[in-house]
Structures are given as C-alpha cells and as structure tokens.
C-alpha cells in the first residue's frame, strides 16, 4: 500500500540547516526553537514599538502576556517573585509559543520531546533547590519535616516528602510531554484515516473522509486550549516550587 | 498583525527548509536516547533558551515595563491635573455660592429698609390726616357748642315771654321782669342739673 500510517514520524529528529547543521547536530527541533524565540521577541518588540498610552491590538497582546506572567509571579511567589519574573516569562512564553507553533501543520512541536520538557523541569526544580539553599542554608532541609509533626511519624513523612520532591521534575516534564504528544498523535491518526479512506474507498472514501477531517478541526480548537493550559500549568508549578524554596511552606 | 504575516510566512518556510529526511525508526522517537540528536537538541535548546532569557530580560521586558510605567505616570499626572481642576472648580463654586448669599442678604436689607421708609411715610401721613381730622372735629364741636348756647339763649327768651304772658293772664297785670328772669333762670338751672 502506498500510504503507510506513521503517526510517530512527526516527532522524529533530523538535522537542520543542511551540512552545517548536521556537523554540529543542530536539529529541526532546535530550528523550531529559534523560530519560536524570534516570534516571542517579535511580538514584544514590534508590539511595544508604538509605545502608545492607549495600546493597539498587538501592543495589547504583548502587554497582556507581560501582565499575566507578572501577576502570576507576584501572586504565587510573593514580592520576591519579581526577581524570578524574567525567568518565568522566558519559560512560559517559550512553552506557550512552542505549543502553539506546533499546531501549525507540518511544524515540529518542541514540547512533544521528553528530553526538552525534562531538561526544563530539571532546571526549574534545580533552580528552586539552589534558591532554597542560598536563602535558608541548611535550614532548607526542614522543608521535608512539616511543623507540628509527631516525632514518631517523622521517618515516614520525611521519606514521603523527599520522594514527592524528587518526583516533581518527573511529573512536571511528563505532564507537558504527554499532553502535547497525545494531541499530535490523535491529529495524525485522524489525518491518516482521511488518506486511507480516500485511497481505498474511492469517491465514497472522499465523502466519508469528511468525518475525521471535522474531528481534526474540532481537535485543533481543543489543542489550542491544551497548548495554553499546559504552558500555564508548567509556569504556575515552577512558581509554586520557587515559592516553596523562598518561603519553606 | 499585517506586518507580522510576511515575517511569519518566512519563518515557517525557514523552519521547514534544510531539514534532512530522518531515517525511519521504530518506537517513540522521544525515548530513542541512542540517537545522538535526542541529546544534541537539549544542548542546543539550553543555549537557545539562555539566549532568549538574556534577550528578554535585557531588552524586551524592560521595554514593556517602561511603556507600562510611562502609562501609569501619564494616568497619574492626568488624574492629578483633574483633581487640581476639580479643586479650582470647587473654589469657584463656593465663591459663586458666597456671592449669591451676599447679594441675597444685601437685597433683603434693602427691601427691609425700603419697607421701613414706606412704613414711616405712611405713619406720618396717617398722623397728619388724624391731626387734620381732629382739628375739623374740634371746630365742628365748637360750632355745635356755639349753636347750642345760642339755642339755649333763645330758649330762655321764649320761656321768659311765655312766663310773663301766662303770669300776666293769671295776675291781670304784667309781672316784674326781674322776678320772671330769676324764676326762669332757676327753672333752667334745675333742668340742667
């Protein structure tokens, strides 16, 4: 059969930028990252270029993104959140634009790779741990022993708390990765249904192919929600981990 | 948005170009850690993320912050100006109220003064009229007295004539004039009393 269903092909890595990229293992994923970064910077720089007191649409979008992340930082971390705002903004916009960019047909989804989400999650948890140690020193480890706990339960609870702390990067990275991958797999499954129907059933297949196409259209709307929501969840959890590091509960 | 569209098209074209077709592999490409590209994308990704962080924290985000601060300042200044204008308006309104009240008081005083003057004039006029009337009354009373006195004099004469005539008839001769006069005078005095 001419049409083989390869739903995982969209996640396959390849080198980009021809032989130059190949020589340094610069992948299609990295090229997409660069595009995503350019889009983020373009939104902020082009959007804020008018410097209008009453903003236009693009400026309002840029300001909303800024205000949204800024409020999230202050609400979740407290006043100390201002110091982490550039990082949280970078994280949120990188994931959000990566998720949204991946919804464009034939484009790579950077957040559908466990290695990328894992690296981001490890960095977030690592940063939170370093911040906690810098602020509280050895006292930071009291985080694993909640106050007012009967001393008998301490060995059990400390183990549970340490496991829960160590599982943070796992849950953080898998949530984003699994959500993005699942959505894109479903997209491709429905899309290949269309191709298979059209190829094997002739004119009837073309008519029937409308159904999976409609599902893909509906899925696109749903995936827009997932893209924004997962970026928000990732950023909010990063904020909460930083809050714990700063305030120790 | 219109400015962004050509750029976006360009970016889409760029992101699709120069990608060498990957060799087909079985299973999830994401957990294919034998593929060197799986790790190399993380290294490049970290670099790109760091560059994005620097560009955002040094350039783009302060730019947004400046515009937002500027707006807050502008709005604050406008609010202050509005407050000052309102204060001035309040002062002007108070001034108008005060002036109105003063004018009302002045008018009331003037009205009261005019009323008092009119009252005084009316009083004087009434007094003058009363005096005239009283003088006329007194003159009339004097005239009545005079008429009455004259009438009383005539009455005495008539009484004396009637008495002399009656007494002459009774006595057959004219009575003494002095005696008649005395008797009439006594009779009149007794009536009067």
Short mmCIF file of C-alpha atoms in Angstrom, two decimals:
data_model
loop_
_atom_site.label_atom_id
_atom_site.label_comp_id
_atom_site.label_asym_id
_atom_site.label_seq_id
_atom_site.Cartn_x
_atom_site.Cartn_y
_atom_site.Cartn_z
CA UNK A 1 0.00 0.00 0.00
CA UNK A 2 1.30 3.40 -0.94
CA UNK A 3 0.05 5.11 2.21
CA UNK A 4 1.60 3.83 5.41
CA UNK A 5 0.43 5.27 8.69
CA UNK A 6 3.42 6.67 10.55
CA UNK A 7 1.99 8.71 13.40
CA UNK A 8 5.35 8.94 15.17
CA UNK A 9 7.15 10.34 12.14
CA UNK A 10 6.23 13.89 13.18
CA UNK A 11 8.34 13.53 16.33
CA UNK A 12 11.40 12.20 14.56
CA UNK A 13 14.50 14.29 14.91
CA UNK A 14 16.66 15.24 11.95
CA UNK A 15 19.47 17.66 11.42
CA UNK A 16 18.53 21.05 10.04
CA UNK A 17 20.37 23.78 8.13
CA UNK A 18 21.96 21.33 5.73
CA UNK A 19 25.53 20.02 6.19
CA UNK A 20 26.47 22.87 8.57
CA UNK A 21 23.69 21.95 10.96
CA UNK A 22 24.48 18.28 10.53
CA UNK A 23 28.11 18.83 11.53
CA UNK A 24 27.03 20.19 14.93
CA UNK A 25 23.91 18.06 15.28
CA UNK A 26 21.65 21.11 15.07
CA UNK A 27 18.19 19.51 14.84
CA UNK A 28 14.84 20.50 13.34
CA UNK A 29 13.70 20.84 16.97
CA UNK A 30 16.39 23.48 17.57
CA UNK A 31 15.49 25.32 14.38
CA UNK A 32 11.88 25.46 15.59
CA UNK A 33 13.10 26.79 18.94
CA UNK A 34 14.92 29.60 17.15
CA UNK A 35 11.75 30.41 15.18
CA UNK A 36 9.70 30.37 18.39
CA UNK A 37 12.18 32.71 20.10
CA UNK A 38 12.08 35.08 17.12
CA UNK A 39 8.27 35.08 17.33
CA UNK A 40 8.33 35.91 21.05
CA UNK A 41 10.86 38.71 20.57
CA UNK A 42 8.95 39.98 17.53
CA UNK A 43 5.69 40.15 19.49
CA UNK A 44 7.31 42.16 22.27
CA UNK A 45 9.48 44.44 20.11
CA UNK A 46 7.01 45.08 17.28
CA UNK A 47 4.09 45.20 19.69
CA UNK A 48 5.71 47.71 22.01
CA UNK A 49 7.18 49.80 19.18
CA UNK A 50 4.29 52.33 19.13
CA UNK A 51 4.73 52.91 22.89
CA UNK A 52 1.12 54.09 22.85
CA UNK A 53 -0.68 55.11 26.02
CA UNK A 54 -3.83 53.55 24.54
CA UNK A 55 -2.47 50.31 23.05
CA UNK A 56 -3.36 48.82 19.67
CA UNK A 57 -4.14 45.13 19.28
CA UNK A 58 -0.55 43.86 19.02
CA UNK A 59 0.63 46.09 21.86
CA UNK A 60 -2.33 44.97 23.98
CA UNK A 61 -1.37 41.34 23.30
CA UNK A 62 2.24 41.97 24.33
CA UNK A 63 1.15 43.87 27.43
CA UNK A 64 -1.37 41.18 28.37
CA UNK A 65 1.31 38.48 28.13
CA UNK A 66 3.63 40.60 30.26
CA UNK A 67 0.94 41.50 32.79
CA UNK A 68 -0.34 37.92 33.01
CA UNK A 69 3.07 36.43 33.83
CA UNK A 70 3.96 39.34 36.11
CA UNK A 71 0.77 38.89 38.14
CA UNK A 72 1.32 35.14 38.27
CA UNK A 73 4.84 35.66 39.67
CA UNK A 74 3.69 38.11 42.34
CA UNK A 75 0.60 36.07 43.27
CA UNK A 76 2.38 32.73 43.50
CA UNK A 77 5.82 33.65 44.86
CA UNK A 78 5.10 36.93 46.61
CA UNK A 79 7.13 40.14 46.37
CA UNK A 80 10.31 38.06 45.87
CA UNK A 81 8.69 36.85 42.63
CA UNK A 82 9.83 39.98 40.83
CA UNK A 83 13.37 38.60 40.79
CA UNK A 84 12.19 35.43 39.02
CA UNK A 85 9.88 37.23 36.60
CA UNK A 86 12.27 37.25 33.59
CA UNK A 87 12.91 33.54 34.03
CA UNK A 88 9.22 32.64 34.44
CA UNK A 89 8.38 34.83 31.45
CA UNK A 90 11.03 33.11 29.34
CA UNK A 91 9.78 29.71 30.47
CA UNK A 92 6.08 30.47 29.92
CA UNK A 93 6.48 32.20 26.56
CA UNK A 94 8.91 29.50 25.32
CA UNK A 95 6.47 26.70 26.16
CA UNK A 96 3.33 28.59 25.09
CA UNK A 97 4.74 29.63 21.73
CA UNK A 98 6.32 26.19 21.28
CA UNK A 99 2.95 24.52 21.93
CA UNK A 100 1.06 26.90 19.64
CA UNK A 101 3.66 26.81 16.88
CA UNK A 102 3.46 23.02 16.88
CA UNK A 103 -0.24 23.27 15.99
CA UNK A 104 0.65 24.71 12.60
CA UNK A 105 0.55 21.78 10.15
CA UNK A 106 3.97 20.35 9.16
CA UNK A 107 5.67 22.18 12.04
CA UNK A 108 7.71 20.46 14.73
CA UNK A 109 6.42 20.58 18.31
CA UNK A 110 9.39 21.19 20.59
CA UNK A 111 7.40 20.43 23.74
CA UNK A 112 6.48 16.97 22.46
CA UNK A 113 10.00 15.80 23.29
CA UNK A 114 10.62 14.35 26.72
CA UNK A 115 14.27 15.40 26.58
CA UNK A 116 13.24 19.06 26.20
CA UNK A 117 10.46 19.10 28.80
CA UNK A 118 12.67 17.02 31.10
CA UNK A 119 15.54 19.46 30.79
CA UNK A 120 13.21 22.37 31.50
CA UNK A 121 11.66 20.61 34.51
CA UNK A 122 15.05 19.60 35.91
CA UNK A 123 16.27 23.15 35.52
CA UNK A 124 13.18 24.52 37.32
CA UNK A 125 13.48 22.11 40.24
CA UNK A 126 17.25 22.56 40.34
CA UNK A 127 16.85 26.33 40.37
CA UNK A 128 14.28 26.10 43.18
CA UNK A 129 16.62 23.90 45.21
CA UNK A 130 19.59 26.22 44.68
CA UNK A 131 17.46 29.24 45.59
CA UNK A 132 16.21 27.48 48.73
CA UNK A 133 19.74 26.57 49.79
CA UNK A 134 21.03 30.09 49.05
CA UNK A 135 18.30 31.74 51.13
CA UNK A 136 17.93 29.28 54.02
CA UNK A 137 21.22 27.34 54.00
CA UNK A 138 20.99 24.00 55.78
CA UNK A 139 17.69 25.12 57.29
CA UNK A 140 16.23 24.44 53.83
CA UNK A 141 16.08 20.72 54.67
CA UNK A 142 13.50 21.44 57.37
CA UNK A 143 11.18 21.69 54.37
CA UNK A 144 11.00 17.90 54.38
CA UNK A 145 9.79 17.85 58.01
CA UNK A 146 6.48 19.71 58.32
CA UNK A 147 5.98 21.64 61.57
CA UNK A 148 3.86 20.12 64.36
CA UNK A 149 4.51 16.59 63.17
CA UNK A 150 4.63 13.84 65.86
CA UNK A 151 8.25 12.74 66.02
CA UNK A 152 7.17 9.11 65.66
CA UNK A 153 5.89 9.79 62.15
CA UNK A 154 9.00 11.77 61.14
CA UNK A 155 10.95 8.93 59.44
CA UNK A 156 7.94 8.01 57.32
CA UNK A 157 6.93 11.57 56.43
CA UNK A 158 10.47 12.64 55.59
CA UNK A 159 10.79 9.76 53.16
CA UNK A 160 7.43 10.63 51.60
CA UNK A 161 8.35 14.31 51.32
CA UNK A 162 11.73 13.54 49.75
CA UNK A 163 10.13 11.20 47.22
CA UNK A 164 7.47 13.79 46.42
CA UNK A 165 10.18 16.43 45.99
CA UNK A 166 12.24 14.22 43.70
CA UNK A 167 9.18 13.28 41.65
CA UNK A 168 8.50 16.92 40.84
CA UNK A 169 10.67 17.07 37.71
CA UNK A 170 9.21 13.75 36.55
CA UNK A 171 5.57 14.80 36.86
CA UNK A 172 6.33 18.29 35.53
CA UNK A 173 8.08 17.03 32.40
CA UNK A 174 5.77 14.08 31.68
CA UNK A 175 2.61 16.18 32.00
CA UNK A 176 3.67 18.60 29.28
CA UNK A 177 5.31 15.98 27.07
CA UNK A 178 2.40 13.52 27.28
CA UNK A 179 -0.25 16.17 26.66
CA UNK A 180 1.48 17.54 23.60
CA UNK A 181 2.39 14.18 22.17
CA UNK A 182 -1.09 12.72 22.69
CA UNK A 183 -2.74 15.62 20.91
CA UNK A 184 -0.44 15.39 17.94
CA UNK A 185 -0.78 11.63 17.69
CA UNK A 186 -4.58 11.98 17.60
CA UNK A 187 -4.26 14.65 14.91
CA UNK A 188 -2.16 12.37 12.77
CA UNK A 189 -4.34 9.31 13.36
CA UNK A 190 -7.43 11.16 12.13
CA UNK A 191 -5.48 12.66 9.26
CA UNK A 192 -4.23 9.23 8.15
CA UNK A 193 -7.82 7.93 8.33
CA UNK A 194 -8.64 10.53 5.71
CA UNK A 195 -5.79 9.44 3.48
CA UNK A 196 -6.56 5.74 3.89
CA UNK A 197 -10.28 6.24 3.22
CA UNK A 198 -9.67 8.35 0.14
CA UNK A 199 -7.09 5.89 -1.21
CA UNK A 200 -9.03 2.69 -0.61
CA UNK A 201 -12.72 3.59 -0.98
CA UNK A 202 -12.62 5.95 -3.94
CA UNK A 203 -15.39 8.54 -4.14
CA UNK A 204 -17.20 7.06 -1.11
CA UNK A 205 -13.98 7.39 0.84
CA UNK A 206 -13.67 11.06 -0.08
CA UNK A 207 -17.16 11.68 1.32
CA UNK A 208 -16.53 9.63 4.44
CA UNK A 209 -13.20 11.38 4.99
CA UNK A 210 -15.18 14.46 5.95
CA UNK A 211 -15.80 12.92 9.39
CA UNK A 212 -12.14 12.58 10.52
CA UNK A 213 -11.45 15.97 8.95
CA UNK A 214 -14.20 17.53 11.06
CA UNK A 215 -12.74 15.80 14.11
CA UNK A 216 -9.32 17.23 13.33
CA UNK A 217 -10.82 20.71 13.04
CA UNK A 218 -12.55 20.31 16.40
CA UNK A 219 -9.34 18.88 17.86
CA UNK A 220 -7.45 21.96 16.72
CA UNK A 221 -9.69 24.13 18.89
CA UNK A 222 -9.26 21.76 21.81
CA UNK A 223 -5.48 21.62 21.31
CA UNK A 224 -5.33 25.44 21.39
CA UNK A 225 -6.79 25.19 24.88
CA UNK A 226 -4.37 22.41 25.87
CA UNK A 227 -1.40 24.38 24.47
CA UNK A 228 -2.22 27.44 26.58
CA UNK A 229 -3.28 25.45 29.62
CA UNK A 230 -0.18 23.24 29.75
CA UNK A 231 2.10 26.25 29.38
CA UNK A 232 0.22 27.89 32.24
CA UNK A 233 0.36 24.75 34.40
CA UNK A 234 4.10 24.42 33.83
CA UNK A 235 4.75 28.06 34.70
CA UNK A 236 2.44 28.04 37.73
CA UNK A 237 4.08 24.90 39.11
CA UNK A 238 7.51 26.47 38.56
CA UNK A 239 6.27 29.49 40.52
CA UNK A 240 4.95 27.26 43.32
CA UNK A 241 8.23 25.38 43.59
CA UNK A 242 10.07 28.70 43.78
CA UNK A 243 7.56 29.87 46.39
CA UNK A 244 8.33 26.78 48.50
CA UNK A 245 12.05 27.44 48.10
CA UNK A 246 11.68 31.09 49.16
CA UNK A 247 9.17 30.64 51.98
CA UNK A 248 9.58 26.96 53.03
CA UNK A 249 5.78 26.31 53.02
CA UNK B 1 -0.66 41.84 12.61
CA UNK B 2 -0.34 42.74 8.94
CA UNK B 3 3.32 43.49 9.48
CA UNK B 4 3.81 40.11 11.15
CA UNK B 5 2.28 37.96 8.43
CA UNK B 6 5.13 38.11 5.88
CA UNK B 7 7.64 37.51 8.65
CA UNK B 8 5.63 34.54 9.90
CA UNK B 9 5.46 33.06 6.42
CA UNK B 10 9.20 33.47 6.11
CA UNK B 11 9.77 31.78 9.46
CA UNK B 12 7.55 28.86 8.51
CA UNK B 13 9.50 28.43 5.28
CA UNK B 14 12.81 28.60 7.14
CA UNK B 15 11.73 26.05 9.73
CA UNK B 16 10.82 23.58 7.01
CA UNK B 17 13.93 24.13 4.91
CA UNK B 18 17.21 22.38 5.26
CA UNK B 19 15.75 19.50 7.27
CA UNK B 20 17.31 16.28 6.10
CA UNK B 21 14.81 13.39 5.98
CA UNK B 22 15.21 11.27 9.05
CA UNK B 23 15.80 7.58 8.89
CA UNK B 24 12.70 5.65 9.88
CA UNK B 25 12.96 4.18 13.34
CA UNK B 26 10.62 2.03 15.32
CA UNK B 27 9.02 3.10 18.59
CA UNK B 28 8.85 6.51 20.17
CA UNK B 29 11.47 8.88 18.77
CA UNK B 30 11.29 10.75 22.07
CA UNK B 31 12.81 7.92 24.08
CA UNK B 32 15.31 6.91 21.43
CA UNK B 33 18.27 8.01 23.51
CA UNK B 34 20.61 6.07 21.26
CA UNK B 35 20.01 8.80 18.69
CA UNK B 36 22.65 11.50 19.30
CA UNK B 37 20.15 14.11 18.12
CA UNK B 38 18.00 13.48 21.21
CA UNK B 39 20.75 14.82 23.42
CA UNK B 40 22.14 17.36 20.98
CA UNK B 41 18.75 19.07 20.76
CA UNK B 42 18.85 19.58 24.53
CA UNK B 43 22.30 21.14 24.39
CA UNK B 44 21.27 23.47 21.59
CA UNK B 45 17.94 24.03 23.34
CA UNK B 46 19.69 25.10 26.54
CA UNK B 47 21.81 27.53 24.54
CA UNK B 48 18.78 28.95 22.70
CA UNK B 49 16.81 29.20 25.96
CA UNK B 50 19.68 31.05 27.62
CA UNK B 51 19.93 33.46 24.69
CA UNK B 52 16.16 34.03 24.82
CA UNK B 53 16.42 34.68 28.57
CA UNK B 54 19.15 37.26 28.07
CA UNK B 55 17.36 38.97 25.17
CA UNK B 56 14.09 39.09 27.13
CA UNK B 57 15.50 40.19 30.48
CA UNK B 58 17.87 42.79 29.00
CA UNK B 59 15.84 44.12 26.09
CA UNK B 60 12.22 43.18 25.55
CA UNK B 61 10.85 43.01 29.10
CA UNK B 62 12.34 46.34 30.33
CA UNK B 63 10.89 47.89 27.17
CA UNK B 64 7.39 46.71 28.10
CA UNK B 65 7.96 47.79 31.70
CA UNK B 66 8.99 51.30 30.57
CA UNK B 67 5.83 51.69 28.50
CA UNK B 68 3.66 50.45 31.38
CA UNK B 69 5.42 52.79 33.82
CA UNK B 70 5.03 55.66 31.39
CA UNK B 71 1.31 54.91 31.16
CA UNK B 72 0.96 54.78 34.94
CA UNK B 73 2.80 58.10 35.16
CA UNK B 74 0.67 59.68 32.42
CA UNK B 75 -2.54 58.47 34.01
CA UNK B 76 -1.33 59.65 37.42
CA UNK B 77 -0.43 63.07 36.07
CA UNK B 78 -3.78 63.32 34.30
CA UNK B 79 -5.56 62.34 37.49
CA UNK B 80 -3.61 64.95 39.45
CA UNK B 81 -4.48 67.59 36.87
CA UNK B 82 -8.13 66.56 37.02
CA UNK B 83 -8.02 66.74 40.82
CA UNK B 84 -6.48 70.23 40.71
CA UNK B 85 -9.09 71.34 38.18
CA UNK B 86 -11.85 69.94 40.38
CA UNK B 87 -10.41 71.79 43.37
CA UNK B 88 -10.43 75.03 41.39
CA UNK B 89 -13.97 74.36 40.24
CA UNK B 90 -14.99 73.72 43.86
CA UNK B 91 -13.40 77.01 44.92
CA UNK B 92 -15.19 78.84 42.11
CA UNK B 93 -18.48 77.19 43.03
CA UNK B 94 -18.00 78.19 46.67
CA UNK B 95 -17.24 81.74 45.53
CA UNK B 96 -20.45 81.80 43.48
CA UNK B 97 -22.45 80.49 46.42
CA UNK B 98 -20.92 83.10 48.73
CA UNK B 99 -21.57 85.92 46.25
CA UNK B 100 -25.17 84.74 45.79
CA UNK B 101 -25.69 84.64 49.54
CA UNK B 102 -24.19 88.10 49.97
CA UNK B 103 -26.33 89.53 47.17
CA UNK B 104 -29.39 87.95 48.74
CA UNK B 105 -28.53 89.46 52.13
CA UNK B 106 -27.95 92.89 50.58
CA UNK B 107 -31.21 92.71 48.69
CA UNK B 108 -33.08 91.65 51.83
CA UNK B 109 -31.57 94.56 53.77
CA UNK B 110 -32.52 96.96 51.02
CA UNK B 111 -36.07 95.59 50.93
CA UNK B 112 -36.33 95.92 54.73
CA UNK B 113 -35.02 99.48 54.55
CA UNK B 114 -37.47 100.43 51.83
CA UNK B 115 -40.31 98.81 53.79
CA UNK B 116 -39.34 100.75 56.94
CA UNK B 117 -39.18 104.02 55.00
CA UNK B 118 -42.54 103.34 53.44
CA UNK B 119 -43.96 102.46 56.86
CA UNK B 120 -42.58 105.69 58.34
CA UNK B 121 -44.01 107.74 55.47
CA UNK B 122 -47.36 106.03 55.86
CA UNK B 123 -47.28 106.69 59.61
CA UNK B 124 -46.53 110.36 59.11
CA UNK B 125 -49.27 110.66 56.54
CA UNK B 126 -51.72 108.94 58.89
CA UNK B 127 -50.71 111.25 61.76
CA UNK B 128 -51.15 114.31 59.55
CA UNK B 129 -54.57 113.07 58.45
CA UNK B 130 -55.54 112.34 62.06
CA UNK B 131 -54.49 115.82 63.12
CA UNK B 132 -56.49 117.43 60.32
CA UNK B 133 -59.50 115.30 61.19
CA UNK B 134 -59.12 116.12 64.87
CA UNK B 135 -58.90 119.83 64.12
CA UNK B 136 -62.01 119.59 61.96
CA UNK B 137 -63.72 117.60 64.72
CA UNK B 138 -62.78 120.22 67.31
CA UNK B 139 -64.06 123.00 65.06
CA UNK B 140 -67.29 121.13 64.50
CA UNK B 141 -67.68 120.54 68.23
CA UNK B 142 -67.08 124.25 68.89
CA UNK B 143 -69.65 125.09 66.30
CA UNK B 144 -72.11 122.68 67.95
CA UNK B 145 -71.42 124.28 71.36
CA UNK B 146 -71.97 127.75 69.96
CA UNK B 147 -75.18 126.68 68.27
CA UNK B 148 -76.31 125.01 71.42
CA UNK B 149 -75.51 128.10 73.53
CA UNK B 150 -77.37 130.25 71.03
CA UNK B 151 -80.29 127.83 71.14
CA UNK B 152 -80.25 127.86 74.93
CA UNK B 153 -80.28 131.74 74.92
CA UNK B 154 -83.25 131.80 72.59
CA UNK B 155 -84.99 129.20 74.81
CA UNK B 156 -84.62 131.49 77.85
CA UNK B 157 -86.14 134.41 75.97
CA UNK B 158 -89.05 132.24 74.74
CA UNK B 159 -89.57 130.90 78.29
CA UNK B 160 -89.49 134.43 79.77
CA UNK B 161 -92.01 135.67 77.19
CA UNK B 162 -94.24 132.65 77.80
CA UNK B 163 -93.90 133.07 81.59
CA UNK B 164 -94.70 136.85 81.50
CA UNK B 165 -97.67 136.20 79.24
CA UNK B 166 -99.00 133.34 81.44
CA UNK B 167 -98.39 135.26 84.64
CA UNK B 168 -99.97 138.45 83.10
CA UNK B 169 -103.10 136.44 82.28
CA UNK B 170 -103.23 134.92 85.75
CA UNK B 171 -102.47 138.11 87.69
CA UNK B 172 -104.13 140.59 85.31
CA UNK B 173 -101.02 142.71 85.06
CA UNK B 174 -97.53 142.29 83.73
CA UNK B 175 -95.25 140.68 86.28
CA UNK B 176 -91.97 142.16 87.37
CA UNK B 177 -89.37 141.45 84.69
CA UNK B 178 -86.63 140.79 87.24
CA UNK B 179 -88.74 138.22 89.10
CA UNK B 180 -89.57 136.38 85.85
CA UNK B 181 -85.93 136.38 84.87
CA UNK B 182 -84.92 134.90 88.21
CA UNK B 183 -87.66 132.24 88.14
CA UNK B 184 -86.84 131.14 84.55
CA UNK B 185 -83.15 131.09 85.39
CA UNK B 186 -83.85 128.85 88.42
CA UNK B 187 -86.08 126.56 86.37
CA UNK B 188 -83.47 126.18 83.63
CA UNK B 189 -80.72 125.60 86.19
CA UNK B 190 -82.82 122.87 87.86
CA UNK B 191 -83.41 121.14 84.46
CA UNK B 192 -79.83 121.30 83.56
CA UNK B 193 -78.75 119.80 86.82
#
